[in-house]
N, CA, C and O atoms as CSV, one atom per row, in Angstrom:
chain,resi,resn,atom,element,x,y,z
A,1,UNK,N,N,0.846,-1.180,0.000
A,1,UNK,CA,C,0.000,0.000,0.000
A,1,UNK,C,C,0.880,1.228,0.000
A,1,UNK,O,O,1.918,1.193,0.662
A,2,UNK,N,N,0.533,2.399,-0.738
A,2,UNK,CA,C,1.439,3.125,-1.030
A,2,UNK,C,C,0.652,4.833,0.040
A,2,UNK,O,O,-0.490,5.237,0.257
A,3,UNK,N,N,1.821,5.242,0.348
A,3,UNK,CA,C,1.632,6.510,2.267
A,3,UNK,C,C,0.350,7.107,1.543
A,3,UNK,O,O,0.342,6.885,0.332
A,4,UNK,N,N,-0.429,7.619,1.897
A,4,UNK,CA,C,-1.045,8.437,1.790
A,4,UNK,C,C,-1.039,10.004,1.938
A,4,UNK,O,O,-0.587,10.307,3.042
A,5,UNK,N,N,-1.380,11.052,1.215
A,5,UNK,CA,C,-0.780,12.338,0.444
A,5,UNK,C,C,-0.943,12.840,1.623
A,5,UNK,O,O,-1.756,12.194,2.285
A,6,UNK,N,N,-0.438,13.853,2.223
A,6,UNK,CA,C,-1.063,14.975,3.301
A,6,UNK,C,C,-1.355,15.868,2.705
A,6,UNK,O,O,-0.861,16.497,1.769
A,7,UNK,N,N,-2.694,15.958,3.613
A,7,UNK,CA,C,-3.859,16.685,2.755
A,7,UNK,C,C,-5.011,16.650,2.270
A,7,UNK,O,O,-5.913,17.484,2.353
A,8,UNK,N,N,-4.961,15.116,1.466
A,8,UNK,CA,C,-5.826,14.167,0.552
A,8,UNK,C,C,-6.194,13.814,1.255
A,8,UNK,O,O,-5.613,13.553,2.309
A,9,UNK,N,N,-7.923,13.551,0.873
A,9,UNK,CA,C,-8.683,12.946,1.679
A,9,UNK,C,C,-8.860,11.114,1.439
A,9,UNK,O,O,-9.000,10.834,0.249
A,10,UNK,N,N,-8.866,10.243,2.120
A,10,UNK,CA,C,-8.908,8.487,1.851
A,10,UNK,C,C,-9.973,7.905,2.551
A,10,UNK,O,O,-10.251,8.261,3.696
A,11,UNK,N,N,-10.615,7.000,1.922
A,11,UNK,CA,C,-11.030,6.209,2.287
A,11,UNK,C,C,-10.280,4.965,2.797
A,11,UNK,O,O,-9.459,4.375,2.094
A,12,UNK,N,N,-10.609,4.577,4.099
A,12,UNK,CA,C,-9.810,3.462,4.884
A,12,UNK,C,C,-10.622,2.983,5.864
A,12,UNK,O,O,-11.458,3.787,6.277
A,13,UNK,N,N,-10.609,1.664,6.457
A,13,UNK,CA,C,-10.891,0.986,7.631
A,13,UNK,C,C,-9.914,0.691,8.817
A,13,UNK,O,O,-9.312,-0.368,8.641
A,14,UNK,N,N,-9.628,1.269,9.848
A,14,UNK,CA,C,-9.192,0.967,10.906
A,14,UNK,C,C,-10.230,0.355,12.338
A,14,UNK,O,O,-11.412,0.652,12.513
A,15,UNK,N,N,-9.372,-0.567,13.245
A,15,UNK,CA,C,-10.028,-1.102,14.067
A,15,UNK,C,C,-11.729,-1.911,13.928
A,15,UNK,O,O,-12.615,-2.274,14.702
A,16,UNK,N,N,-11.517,-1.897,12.679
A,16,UNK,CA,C,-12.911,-2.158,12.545
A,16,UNK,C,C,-13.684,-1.634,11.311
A,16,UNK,O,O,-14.203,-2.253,10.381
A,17,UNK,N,N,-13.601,-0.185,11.603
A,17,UNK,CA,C,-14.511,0.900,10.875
A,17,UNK,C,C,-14.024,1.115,9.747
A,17,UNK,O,O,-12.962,0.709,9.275
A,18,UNK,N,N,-15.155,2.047,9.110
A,18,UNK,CA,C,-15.026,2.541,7.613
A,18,UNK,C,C,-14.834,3.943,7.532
A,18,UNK,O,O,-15.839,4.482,7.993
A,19,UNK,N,N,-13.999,4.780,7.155
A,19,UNK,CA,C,-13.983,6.099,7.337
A,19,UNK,C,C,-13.652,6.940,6.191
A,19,UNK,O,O,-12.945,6.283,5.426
A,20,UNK,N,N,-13.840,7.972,5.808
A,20,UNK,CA,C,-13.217,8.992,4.989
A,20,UNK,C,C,-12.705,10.257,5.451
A,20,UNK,O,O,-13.498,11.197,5.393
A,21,UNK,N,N,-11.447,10.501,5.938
A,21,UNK,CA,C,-10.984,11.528,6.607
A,21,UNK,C,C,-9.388,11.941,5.568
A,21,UNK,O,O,-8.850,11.318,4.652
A,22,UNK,N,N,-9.042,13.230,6.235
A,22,UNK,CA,C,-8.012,13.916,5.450
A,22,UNK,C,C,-6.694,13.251,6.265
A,22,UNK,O,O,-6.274,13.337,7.419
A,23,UNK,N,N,-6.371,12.714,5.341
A,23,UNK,CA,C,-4.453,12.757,5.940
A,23,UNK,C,C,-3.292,13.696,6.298
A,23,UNK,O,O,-2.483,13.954,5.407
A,24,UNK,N,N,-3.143,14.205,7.461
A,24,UNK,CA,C,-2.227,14.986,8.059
A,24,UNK,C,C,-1.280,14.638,9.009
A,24,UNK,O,O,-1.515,14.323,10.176
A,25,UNK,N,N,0.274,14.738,8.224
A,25,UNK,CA,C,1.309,13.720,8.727
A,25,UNK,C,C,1.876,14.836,9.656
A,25,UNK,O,O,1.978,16.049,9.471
A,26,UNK,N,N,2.177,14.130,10.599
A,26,UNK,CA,C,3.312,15.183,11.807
A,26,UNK,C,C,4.522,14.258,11.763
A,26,UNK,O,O,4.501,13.109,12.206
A,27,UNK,N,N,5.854,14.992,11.049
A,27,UNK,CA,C,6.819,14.565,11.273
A,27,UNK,C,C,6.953,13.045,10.663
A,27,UNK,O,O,7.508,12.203,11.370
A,28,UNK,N,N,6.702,12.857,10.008
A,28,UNK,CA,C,6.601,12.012,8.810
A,28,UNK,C,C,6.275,10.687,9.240
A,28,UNK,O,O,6.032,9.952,8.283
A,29,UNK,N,N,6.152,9.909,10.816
A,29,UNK,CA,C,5.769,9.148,11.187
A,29,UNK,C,C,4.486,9.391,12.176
A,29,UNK,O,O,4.783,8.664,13.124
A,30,UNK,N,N,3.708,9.767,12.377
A,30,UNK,CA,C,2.540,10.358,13.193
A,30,UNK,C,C,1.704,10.800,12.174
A,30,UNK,O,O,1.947,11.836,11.555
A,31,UNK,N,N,0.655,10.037,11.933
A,31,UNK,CA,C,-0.900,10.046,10.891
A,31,UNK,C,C,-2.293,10.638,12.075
A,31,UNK,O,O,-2.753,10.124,13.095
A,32,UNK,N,N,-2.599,11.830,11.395
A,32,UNK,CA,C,-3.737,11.777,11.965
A,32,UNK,C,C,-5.003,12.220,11.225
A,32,UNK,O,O,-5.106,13.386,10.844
A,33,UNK,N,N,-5.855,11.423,11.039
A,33,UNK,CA,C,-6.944,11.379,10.152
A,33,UNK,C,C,-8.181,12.744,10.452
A,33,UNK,O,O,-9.080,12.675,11.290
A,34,UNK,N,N,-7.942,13.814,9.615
A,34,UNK,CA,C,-8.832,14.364,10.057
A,34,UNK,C,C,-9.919,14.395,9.328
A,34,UNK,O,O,-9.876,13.828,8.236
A,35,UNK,N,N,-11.255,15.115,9.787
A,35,UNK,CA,C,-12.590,15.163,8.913
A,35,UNK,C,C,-12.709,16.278,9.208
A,35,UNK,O,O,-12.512,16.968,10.208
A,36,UNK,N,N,-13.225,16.466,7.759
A,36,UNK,CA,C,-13.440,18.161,7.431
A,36,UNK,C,C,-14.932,18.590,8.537
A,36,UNK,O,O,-15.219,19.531,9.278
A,37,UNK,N,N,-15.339,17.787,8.274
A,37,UNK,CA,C,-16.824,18.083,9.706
A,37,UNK,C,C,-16.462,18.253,11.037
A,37,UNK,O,O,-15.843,17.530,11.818
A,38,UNK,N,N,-16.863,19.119,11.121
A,38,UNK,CA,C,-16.437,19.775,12.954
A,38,UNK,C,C,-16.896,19.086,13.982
A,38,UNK,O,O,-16.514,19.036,15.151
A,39,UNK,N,N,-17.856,18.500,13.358
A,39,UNK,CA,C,-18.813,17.725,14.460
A,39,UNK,C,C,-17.978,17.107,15.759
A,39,UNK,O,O,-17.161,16.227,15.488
A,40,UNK,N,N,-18.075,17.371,16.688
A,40,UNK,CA,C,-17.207,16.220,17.657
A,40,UNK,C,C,-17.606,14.647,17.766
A,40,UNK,O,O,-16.980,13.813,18.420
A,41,UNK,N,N,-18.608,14.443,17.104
A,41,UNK,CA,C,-18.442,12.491,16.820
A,41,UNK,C,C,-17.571,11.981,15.629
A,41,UNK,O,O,-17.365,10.829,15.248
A,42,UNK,N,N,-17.060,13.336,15.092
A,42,UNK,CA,C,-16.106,12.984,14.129
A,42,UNK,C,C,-14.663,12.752,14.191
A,42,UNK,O,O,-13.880,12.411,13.305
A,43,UNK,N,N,-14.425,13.093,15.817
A,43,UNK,CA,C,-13.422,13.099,16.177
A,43,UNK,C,C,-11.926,12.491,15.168
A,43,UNK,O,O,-11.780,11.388,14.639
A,44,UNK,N,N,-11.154,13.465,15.179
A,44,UNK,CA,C,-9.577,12.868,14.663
A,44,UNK,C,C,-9.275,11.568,15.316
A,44,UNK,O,O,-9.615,11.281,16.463
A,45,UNK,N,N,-8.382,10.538,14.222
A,45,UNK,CA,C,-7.642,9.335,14.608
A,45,UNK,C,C,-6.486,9.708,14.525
A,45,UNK,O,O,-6.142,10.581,13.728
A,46,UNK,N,N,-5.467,8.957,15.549
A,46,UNK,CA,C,-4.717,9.369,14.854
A,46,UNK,C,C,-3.538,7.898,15.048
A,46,UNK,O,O,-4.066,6.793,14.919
A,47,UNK,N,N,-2.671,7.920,15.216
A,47,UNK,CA,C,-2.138,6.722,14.455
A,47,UNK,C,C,-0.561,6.711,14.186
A,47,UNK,O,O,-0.180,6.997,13.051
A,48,UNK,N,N,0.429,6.375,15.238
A,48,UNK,CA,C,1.741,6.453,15.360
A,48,UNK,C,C,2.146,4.845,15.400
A,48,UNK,O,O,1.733,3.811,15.925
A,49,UNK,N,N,3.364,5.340,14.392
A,49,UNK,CA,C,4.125,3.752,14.419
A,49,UNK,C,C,3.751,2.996,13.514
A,49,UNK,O,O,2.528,3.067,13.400
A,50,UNK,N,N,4.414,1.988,12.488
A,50,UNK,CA,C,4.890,1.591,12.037
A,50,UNK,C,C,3.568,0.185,12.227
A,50,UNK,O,O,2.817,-0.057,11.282
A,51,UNK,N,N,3.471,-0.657,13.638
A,51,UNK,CA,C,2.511,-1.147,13.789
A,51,UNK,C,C,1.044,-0.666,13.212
A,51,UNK,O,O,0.349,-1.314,12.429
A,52,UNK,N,N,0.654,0.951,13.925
A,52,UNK,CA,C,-0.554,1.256,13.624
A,52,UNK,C,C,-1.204,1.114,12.185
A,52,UNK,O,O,-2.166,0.518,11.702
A,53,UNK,N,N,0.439,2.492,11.458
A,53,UNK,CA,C,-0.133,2.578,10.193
A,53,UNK,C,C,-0.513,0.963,9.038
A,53,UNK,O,O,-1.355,0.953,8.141
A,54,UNK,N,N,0.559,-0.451,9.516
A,54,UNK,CA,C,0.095,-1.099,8.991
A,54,UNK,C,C,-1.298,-2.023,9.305
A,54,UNK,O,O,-1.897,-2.883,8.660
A,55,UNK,N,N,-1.410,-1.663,10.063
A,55,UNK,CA,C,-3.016,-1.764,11.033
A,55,UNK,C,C,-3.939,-1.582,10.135
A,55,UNK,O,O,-4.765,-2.445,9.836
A,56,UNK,N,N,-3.863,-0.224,9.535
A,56,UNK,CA,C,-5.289,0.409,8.352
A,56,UNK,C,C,-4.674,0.000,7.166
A,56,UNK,O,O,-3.564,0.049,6.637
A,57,UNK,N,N,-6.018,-0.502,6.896
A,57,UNK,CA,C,-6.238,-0.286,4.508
A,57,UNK,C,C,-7.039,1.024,4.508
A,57,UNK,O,O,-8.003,1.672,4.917
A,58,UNK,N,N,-5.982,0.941,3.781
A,58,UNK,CA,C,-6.103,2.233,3.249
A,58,UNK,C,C,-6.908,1.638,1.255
A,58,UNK,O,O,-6.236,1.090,0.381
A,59,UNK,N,N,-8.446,2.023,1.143
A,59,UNK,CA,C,-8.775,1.848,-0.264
A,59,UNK,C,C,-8.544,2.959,-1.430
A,59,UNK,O,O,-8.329,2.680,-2.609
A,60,UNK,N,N,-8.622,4.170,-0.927
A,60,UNK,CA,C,-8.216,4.609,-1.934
A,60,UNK,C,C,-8.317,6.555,-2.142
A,60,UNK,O,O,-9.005,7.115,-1.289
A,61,UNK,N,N,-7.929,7.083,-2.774
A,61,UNK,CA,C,-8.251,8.475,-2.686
A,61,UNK,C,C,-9.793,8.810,-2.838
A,61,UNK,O,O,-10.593,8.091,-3.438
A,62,UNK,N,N,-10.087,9.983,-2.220
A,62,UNK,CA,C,-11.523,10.622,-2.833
A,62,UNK,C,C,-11.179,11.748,-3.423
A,62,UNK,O,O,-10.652,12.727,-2.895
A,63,UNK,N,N,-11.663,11.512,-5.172
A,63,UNK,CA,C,-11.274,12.407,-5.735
A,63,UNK,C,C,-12.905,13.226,-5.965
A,63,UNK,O,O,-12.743,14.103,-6.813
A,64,UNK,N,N,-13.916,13.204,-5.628
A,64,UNK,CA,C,-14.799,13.924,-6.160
A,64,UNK,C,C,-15.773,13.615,-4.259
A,64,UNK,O,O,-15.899,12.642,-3.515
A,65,UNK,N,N,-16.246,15.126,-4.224
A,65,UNK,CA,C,-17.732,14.955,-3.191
A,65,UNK,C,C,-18.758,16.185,-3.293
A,65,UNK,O,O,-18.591,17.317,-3.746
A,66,UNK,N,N,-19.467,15.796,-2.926
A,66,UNK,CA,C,-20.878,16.679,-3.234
A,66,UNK,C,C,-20.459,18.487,-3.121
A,66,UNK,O,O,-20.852,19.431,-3.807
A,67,UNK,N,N,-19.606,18.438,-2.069
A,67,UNK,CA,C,-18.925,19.781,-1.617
A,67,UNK,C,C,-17.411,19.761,-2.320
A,67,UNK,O,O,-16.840,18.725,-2.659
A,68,UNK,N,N,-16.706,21.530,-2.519
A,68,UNK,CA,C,-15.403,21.440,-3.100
A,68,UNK,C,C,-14.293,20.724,-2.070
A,68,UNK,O,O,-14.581,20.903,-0.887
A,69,UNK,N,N,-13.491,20.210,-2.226
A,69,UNK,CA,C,-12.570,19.838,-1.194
A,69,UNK,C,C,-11.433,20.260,-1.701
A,69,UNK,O,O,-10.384,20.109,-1.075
């Protein structure tokens, strides 16, 4: 599976779930998935180490949504 862009938004499953959130890398090992929705049940993931990141599939970019991104 190839890193995901910072910035770009992905579709992926971690722990379970199905999600579409933005990729924002801290320091090139520290992922934290954000969503453009403020909502607080949307809460950020976030995702350190080498373990974690191979933890998630990552399926694929979202290149198009109802709103501009």
């Amino acid at each position: 599976q190839s890193r995901p862009e910072q910035g770009k938004i992905y579709a992926f499953t971690a722990e379970g779930e199905t999600y579409a959130k933005r990729a924002d890398w801290v320091e090139n090992t520290h992922l934290i998935w954000r969503s453009d929705n403020e909502d607080p049940r949307h809460a950020p993931i976030e995702m350190a180490g080498e373990d974690a990141l191979r933890a998630m599939k990552v399926f694929g970019r979202v290149v198009w949504v109802w709103k501009p991104v």
